[in-house]
Amino acid sequence: MPAGRCGAAPVGYRGHVDLDVVEECPYRFRLERHGAMRVPGTVFASRDLLRDAGQSLRQVANVATLPGIVGASYAMPDIHWGYGFPIGGVAATDVAAGGVVSPGGVGFDISCGVRLLAADCDREALRPVLGAVMDDLGRAVPRGAGPGGVWRLDGTGELERVLRGGSRYAVERGYGVERDLLRCEDGGVVADADVDQVGPRARERGLGQVGSLGSGNHFLEVQAVTEVYDAHAAEAYGIAAGQVCVMIHCGSRGLGHQICSDHVRAMDRAMARYGIEVPDRQLACAPVDSPEGRAYAGAMAAAANYARANRQLLSDAARRVLRRRAGVRLDLVYDVSHNLAKAETYRVDGEPRRLCVHRKGATRAFPPGHPDLPGDLRDAGQPVLVPGTMSTASYVLAGVPGGDALHSACHGAGRVMSRHQAARTVTGAALRARLEDAGIAVRPLSMRGLAEEAPEAYKDVSAVVAASEGAGLCRRVARLEPLGVVKG
DNA sequence: ATGTTC
């Protein structure tokens, strides 16, 4: 979208970052091209959220120096500091023009993402058994640091079937139904996984964690729909006011982490050979069309399938509990990643180009009519699932037509406080008491972990969503609030 | 995020 369309004269804005930031129009700021930047930066945010972005704007500018980058180095309203790339960053490179792929543009938790399931009951019907349901979910959901998962694999042969098959393999083994796959990004499985690029340490770590939540901001929540903004889209997605839902947020555990580490090291060593210089070693990268680039892409796809199998297995665990304890059925609304690089085709200067689109802490948001959407979602657009915090709302959004941010939207509230700072601010016991007083049942594995994820450690997710909608990245469909939380 | 510092 050209700046002139906004109608307002650019307003000079100076935050505490030494960058030229220009407000192009409400919810859209430009980082002027300087030095080695090949493209400008584009940050979608309110003025308040831009202030919260702080030094991570420097990372937006750093990403703009990557070989082959097209359009701009983009940032979503929930931008915050990350490894090399900011979390909330979106960047696309032109594969045929020497464009690079960078593990830092995906993140350590490869294919971390969110899945939403809709129950065939409303919150009042569930209330009498909520405590028992939460107790059972607490027992059924492996979580926390280290090993433990729904599946215990015999050996690397079965791990390779997970790495190649993703959610589809879990469904083939009886952990879900065929319809689930229609409601997963990519049908639940990325085709180009190369298991030979998954190293021995990654395999070792992955073997014992298939079907586990992990820790940090990952969770499984029982939620209720508290508001519907778009009745047409909500109907297409299968959600309605008052309805119970289950939201799952998790990723590829130690396997994805190890793959990221291994391939960052390999690219760091290879960059000089390709004549690539970057302003930050954490931006280690290699041409997509190179041995190192292909190796990472193949390993990343394998980790993406691992994360998807993970979410499929935890969905099955939740379904068993809800059916047994409450006689409730769960239908999959959607499953989408917010940490991934994907090959997508866009018009650049009028010509269709194959791009490598990095989304790190940013959600793909395909508009209505996109050919990759299943038929029953094509009119409404792709569901975009945005988790908030354990005592605030989560949102279901929809992709919208237009916009130039590579069909991307926000992914969450975004941290404002470090884990350490959060744990100093509140004790786990006090937080748990506060949540229980508010009617939210909590099943934490660790009180320290609970405190680190205190709601006050995050930005206001409603402000993030309002800025995302205001910037034309997506539109609101429904708001959900937590009834019960399972945490690592 | 992460066998939470190879």
PDB file of C-alpha atoms in Angstrom, chain A residues 272-429:
ATOM      1  CA  ALA A 272      31.997 -16.416   3.868  1.00  0.00           C
ATOM      2  CA  ARG A 273      32.101 -18.874   0.948  1.00  0.00           C
ATOM      3  CA  TYR A 274      28.951 -17.271  -0.455  1.00  0.00           C
ATOM      4  CA  GLY A 275      30.275 -13.755   0.172  1.00  0.00           C
ATOM      5  CA  ILE A 276      27.421 -12.997   2.573  1.00  0.00           C
ATOM      6  CA  GLU A 277      27.965 -10.421   5.296  1.00  0.00           C
ATOM      7  CA  VAL A 278      25.374  -9.753   7.991  1.00  0.00           C
ATOM      8  CA  PRO A 279      25.338  -7.149  10.774  1.00  0.00           C
ATOM      9  CA  ASP A 280      24.639  -9.797  13.445  1.00  0.00           C
ATOM     10  CA  ARG A 281      26.014 -13.370  13.581  1.00  0.00           C
ATOM     11  CA  GLN A 282      22.585 -14.510  14.742  1.00  0.00           C
ATOM     12  CA  LEU A 283      21.387 -13.749  11.189  1.00  0.00           C
ATOM     13  CA  ALA A 284      23.418 -16.717   9.888  1.00  0.00           C
ATOM     14  CA  CYS A 285      21.957 -17.711   6.528  1.00  0.00           C
ATOM     15  CA  ALA A 286      22.679 -19.371   3.192  1.00  0.00           C
ATOM     16  CA  PRO A 287      21.116 -19.140  -0.263  1.00  0.00           C
ATOM     17  CA  VAL A 288      17.886 -21.159  -0.412  1.00  0.00           C
ATOM     18  CA  ASP A 289      19.369 -22.738  -3.528  1.00  0.00           C
ATOM     19  CA  SER A 290      22.592 -24.039  -1.903  1.00  0.00           C
ATOM     20  CA  PRO A 291      23.569 -27.265  -0.109  1.00  0.00           C
ATOM     21  CA  GLU A 292      23.345 -25.559   3.307  1.00  0.00           C
ATOM     22  CA  GLY A 293      20.045 -23.862   2.451  1.00  0.00           C
ATOM     23  CA  ARG A 294      18.487 -27.092   1.192  1.00  0.00           C
ATOM     24  CA  ALA A 295      19.788 -29.000   4.226  1.00  0.00           C
ATOM     25  CA  TYR A 296      18.161 -26.551   6.628  1.00  0.00           C
ATOM     26  CA  ALA A 297      14.903 -26.439   4.650  1.00  0.00           C
ATOM     27  CA  GLY A 298      14.670 -30.246   4.717  1.00  0.00           C
ATOM     28  CA  ALA A 299      15.390 -30.459   8.451  1.00  0.00           C
ATOM     29  CA  MET A 300      13.017 -27.569   9.169  1.00  0.00           C
ATOM     30  CA  ALA A 301      10.219 -29.368   7.291  1.00  0.00           C
ATOM     31  CA  ALA A 302      10.879 -32.517   9.349  1.00  0.00           C
ATOM     32  CA  ALA A 303      10.626 -30.472  12.564  1.00  0.00           C
ATOM     33  CA  ALA A 304       7.414 -28.892  11.251  1.00  0.00           C
ATOM     34  CA  ASN A 305       5.918 -32.375  10.856  1.00  0.00           C
ATOM     35  CA  TYR A 306       7.073 -33.289  14.371  1.00  0.00           C
ATOM     36  CA  ALA A 307       5.305 -30.210  15.797  1.00  0.00           C
ATOM     37  CA  ARG A 308       2.127 -31.052  13.883  1.00  0.00           C
ATOM     38  CA  ALA A 309       2.115 -34.671  15.074  1.00  0.00           C
ATOM     39  CA  ASN A 310       2.629 -33.251  18.550  1.00  0.00           C
ATOM     40  CA  ARG A 311      -0.494 -31.076  18.340  1.00  0.00           C
ATOM     41  CA  GLN A 312      -2.478 -33.947  16.804  1.00  0.00           C
ATOM     42  CA  LEU A 313      -1.561 -36.317  19.664  1.00  0.00           C
ATOM     43  CA  LEU A 314      -2.413 -33.740  22.333  1.00  0.00           C
ATOM     44  CA  SER A 315      -5.754 -33.128  20.579  1.00  0.00           C
ATOM     45  CA  ASP A 316      -6.471 -36.838  20.854  1.00  0.00           C
ATOM     46  CA  ALA A 317      -5.578 -36.793  24.566  1.00  0.00           C
ATOM     47  CA  ALA A 318      -7.949 -33.858  25.127  1.00  0.00           C
ATOM     48  CA  ARG A 319     -10.720 -35.550  23.118  1.00  0.00           C
ATOM     49  CA  ARG A 320     -10.511 -38.707  25.247  1.00  0.00           C
ATOM     50  CA  VAL A 321     -10.787 -36.689  28.467  1.00  0.00           C
ATOM     51  CA  LEU A 322     -13.665 -34.510  27.280  1.00  0.00           C
ATOM     52  CA  ARG A 323     -15.583 -37.506  25.947  1.00  0.00           C
ATOM     53  CA  ARG A 324     -15.122 -39.640  29.068  1.00  0.00           C
ATOM     54  CA  ARG A 325     -15.708 -36.924  31.670  1.00  0.00           C
ATOM     55  CA  ALA A 326     -18.272 -34.736  29.941  1.00  0.00           C
ATOM     56  CA  GLY A 327     -19.641 -36.670  26.957  1.00  0.00           C
ATOM     57  CA  VAL A 328     -18.337 -33.832  24.787  1.00  0.00           C
ATOM     58  CA  ARG A 329     -17.022 -34.077  21.214  1.00  0.00           C
ATOM     59  CA  LEU A 330     -14.286 -31.814  19.827  1.00  0.00           C
ATOM     60  CA  ASP A 331     -14.095 -30.782  16.144  1.00  0.00           C
ATOM     61  CA  LEU A 332     -10.937 -29.183  14.778  1.00  0.00           C
ATOM     62  CA  VAL A 333     -11.381 -25.521  13.797  1.00  0.00           C
ATOM     63  CA  TYR A 334      -7.839 -25.011  12.504  1.00  0.00           C
ATOM     64  CA  ASP A 335      -4.139 -25.680  13.137  1.00  0.00           C
ATOM     65  CA  VAL A 336      -1.612 -23.063  12.066  1.00  0.00           C
ATOM     66  CA  SER A 337       2.068 -22.435  12.726  1.00  0.00           C
ATOM     67  CA  HIS A 338       3.600 -19.048  13.596  1.00  0.00           C
ATOM     68  CA  ASN A 339       7.301 -20.058  13.286  1.00  0.00           C
ATOM     69  CA  LEU A 340       8.096 -21.260   9.778  1.00  0.00           C
ATOM     70  CA  ALA A 341       9.686 -20.453   6.427  1.00  0.00           C
ATOM     71  CA  LYS A 342       7.604 -21.419   3.389  1.00  0.00           C
ATOM     72  CA  ALA A 343       7.863 -21.266  -0.388  1.00  0.00           C
ATOM     73  CA  GLU A 344       5.044 -18.998  -1.630  1.00  0.00           C
ATOM     74  CA  THR A 345       4.461 -17.188  -4.918  1.00  0.00           C
ATOM     75  CA  TYR A 346       3.802 -13.420  -4.991  1.00  0.00           C
ATOM     76  CA  ARG A 347       3.903 -10.745  -7.650  1.00  0.00           C
ATOM     77  CA  VAL A 348       7.018  -8.593  -7.332  1.00  0.00           C
ATOM     78  CA  ASP A 349       7.135  -5.608  -9.718  1.00  0.00           C
ATOM     79  CA  GLY A 350       4.291  -7.259 -11.644  1.00  0.00           C
ATOM     80  CA  GLU A 351       6.043 -10.609 -12.102  1.00  0.00           C
ATOM     81  CA  PRO A 352       5.185 -13.805 -10.179  1.00  0.00           C
ATOM     82  CA  ARG A 353       8.205 -14.766  -8.065  1.00  0.00           C
ATOM     83  CA  ARG A 354       8.905 -17.808  -5.898  1.00  0.00           C
ATOM     84  CA  LEU A 355       9.703 -16.417  -2.452  1.00  0.00           C
ATOM     85  CA  CYS A 356      10.991 -17.946   0.748  1.00  0.00           C
ATOM     86  CA  VAL A 357       8.682 -16.342   3.327  1.00  0.00           C
ATOM     87  CA  HIS A 358      10.026 -16.352   6.898  1.00  0.00           C
ATOM     88  CA  ARG A 359       7.399 -15.885   9.598  1.00  0.00           C
ATOM     89  CA  LYS A 360       8.750 -15.824  13.136  1.00  0.00           C
ATOM     90  CA  GLY A 361       6.108 -15.099  15.724  1.00  0.00           C
ATOM     91  CA  ALA A 362       3.792 -14.187  12.870  1.00  0.00           C
ATOM     92  CA  THR A 363       0.816 -16.148  11.559  1.00  0.00           C
ATOM     93  CA  ARG A 364       0.074 -16.889   7.918  1.00  0.00           C
ATOM     94  CA  ALA A 365      -3.264 -15.218   7.110  1.00  0.00           C
ATOM     95  CA  PHE A 366      -4.560 -16.253   3.675  1.00  0.00           C
ATOM     96  CA  PRO A 367      -7.435 -14.092   2.369  1.00  0.00           C
ATOM     97  CA  PRO A 368     -10.855 -15.314   1.217  1.00  0.00           C
ATOM     98  CA  GLY A 369     -10.636 -17.148  -2.087  1.00  0.00           C
ATOM     99  CA  HIS A 370      -7.049 -18.334  -1.648  1.00  0.00           C
ATOM    100  CA  PRO A 371      -6.623 -21.620  -3.548  1.00  0.00           C
ATOM    101  CA  ASP A 372      -4.721 -23.294  -0.678  1.00  0.00           C
ATOM    102  CA  LEU A 373      -7.716 -22.993   1.668  1.00  0.00           C
ATOM    103  CA  PRO A 374     -10.152 -25.928   1.962  1.00  0.00           C
ATOM    104  CA  GLY A 375     -13.525 -25.381   0.295  1.00  0.00           C
ATOM    105  CA  ASP A 376     -15.505 -24.806   3.495  1.00  0.00           C
ATOM    106  CA  LEU A 377     -13.114 -22.023   4.607  1.00  0.00           C
ATOM    107  CA  ARG A 378     -12.583 -20.361   1.233  1.00  0.00           C
ATOM    108  CA  ASP A 379     -15.334 -17.728   1.557  1.00  0.00           C
ATOM    109  CA  ALA A 380     -14.417 -16.715   5.112  1.00  0.00           C
ATOM    110  CA  GLY A 381     -10.629 -16.681   4.749  1.00  0.00           C
ATOM    111  CA  GLN A 382      -8.025 -18.531   6.796  1.00  0.00           C
ATOM    112  CA  PRO A 383      -8.550 -18.749  10.571  1.00  0.00           C
ATOM    113  CA  VAL A 384      -5.749 -16.956  12.439  1.00  0.00           C
ATOM    114  CA  LEU A 385      -5.387 -18.201  16.017  1.00  0.00           C
ATOM    115  CA  VAL A 386      -3.971 -15.720  18.524  1.00  0.00           C
ATOM    116  CA  PRO A 387      -3.425 -16.855  22.114  1.00  0.00           C
ATOM    117  CA  GLY A 388      -3.432 -14.179  24.835  1.00  0.00           C
ATOM    118  CA  THR A 389      -2.397 -14.921  28.407  1.00  0.00           C
ATOM    119  CA  MET A 390      -3.794 -17.321  31.024  1.00  0.00           C
ATOM    120  CA  SER A 391      -6.253 -14.752  32.401  1.00  0.00           C
ATOM    121  CA  THR A 392      -7.015 -12.624  29.356  1.00  0.00           C
ATOM    122  CA  ALA A 393      -8.623 -13.294  26.015  1.00  0.00           C
ATOM    123  CA  SER A 394      -7.486 -15.253  23.001  1.00  0.00           C
ATOM    124  CA  TYR A 395      -8.736 -14.349  19.535  1.00  0.00           C
ATOM    125  CA  VAL A 396      -9.829 -16.018  16.353  1.00  0.00           C
ATOM    126  CA  LEU A 397      -9.120 -13.714  13.399  1.00  0.00           C
ATOM    127  CA  ALA A 398      -9.508 -14.140   9.648  1.00  0.00           C
ATOM    128  CA  GLY A 399      -7.209 -13.342   6.738  1.00  0.00           C
ATOM    129  CA  VAL A 400      -8.355 -10.398   4.587  1.00  0.00           C
ATOM    130  CA  PRO A 401      -7.862  -9.357   0.956  1.00  0.00           C
ATOM    131  CA  GLY A 402      -5.242  -6.783   0.035  1.00  0.00           C
ATOM    132  CA  GLY A 403      -2.332  -5.629   2.115  1.00  0.00           C
ATOM    133  CA  ASP A 404       1.300  -6.164   1.213  1.00  0.00           C
ATOM    134  CA  ALA A 405       2.600  -7.931   4.332  1.00  0.00           C
ATOM    135  CA  LEU A 406       2.836 -11.353   2.642  1.00  0.00           C
ATOM    136  CA  HIS A 407      -0.508 -12.559   4.058  1.00  0.00           C
ATOM    137  CA  SER A 408       0.681 -12.356   7.656  1.00  0.00           C
ATOM    138  CA  ALA A 409      -0.782 -11.263  10.994  1.00  0.00           C
ATOM    139  CA  CYS A 410       0.118 -11.188  14.686  1.00  0.00           C
ATOM    140  CA  HIS A 411       0.619 -14.328  16.793  1.00  0.00           C
ATOM    141  CA  GLY A 412       0.056 -13.363  20.434  1.00  0.00           C
ATOM    142  CA  ALA A 413       0.331 -10.705  23.108  1.00  0.00           C
ATOM    143  CA  GLY A 414       4.124 -10.408  23.103  1.00  0.00           C
ATOM    144  CA  ARG A 415       6.267 -10.182  26.219  1.00  0.00           C
ATOM    145  CA  VAL A 416       7.094  -6.905  27.949  1.00  0.00           C
ATOM    146  CA  MET A 417       8.735  -8.421  31.060  1.00  0.00           C
ATOM    147  CA  SER A 418      11.557 -10.996  31.149  1.00  0.00           C
ATOM    148  CA  ARG A 419      10.845 -14.378  32.749  1.00  0.00           C
ATOM    149  CA  HIS A 420      13.075 -13.428  35.659  1.00  0.00           C
ATOM    150  CA  GLN A 421      11.345 -10.080  36.139  1.00  0.00           C
ATOM    151  CA  ALA A 422       7.926 -11.746  36.018  1.00  0.00           C
ATOM    152  CA  ALA A 423       8.914 -14.312  38.667  1.00  0.00           C
ATOM    153  CA  ARG A 424      10.116 -11.459  40.923  1.00  0.00           C
ATOM    154  CA  THR A 425       6.820  -9.614  40.464  1.00  0.00           C
ATOM    155  CA  VAL A 426       4.473 -12.430  41.532  1.00  0.00           C
ATOM    156  CA  THR A 427       4.703 -15.874  43.151  1.00  0.00           C
ATOM    157  CA  GLY A 428       3.140 -18.877  41.448  1.00  0.00           C
ATOM    158  CA  ALA A 429       0.957 -19.530  44.504  1.00  0.00           C
TER     159      ALA A 429
END
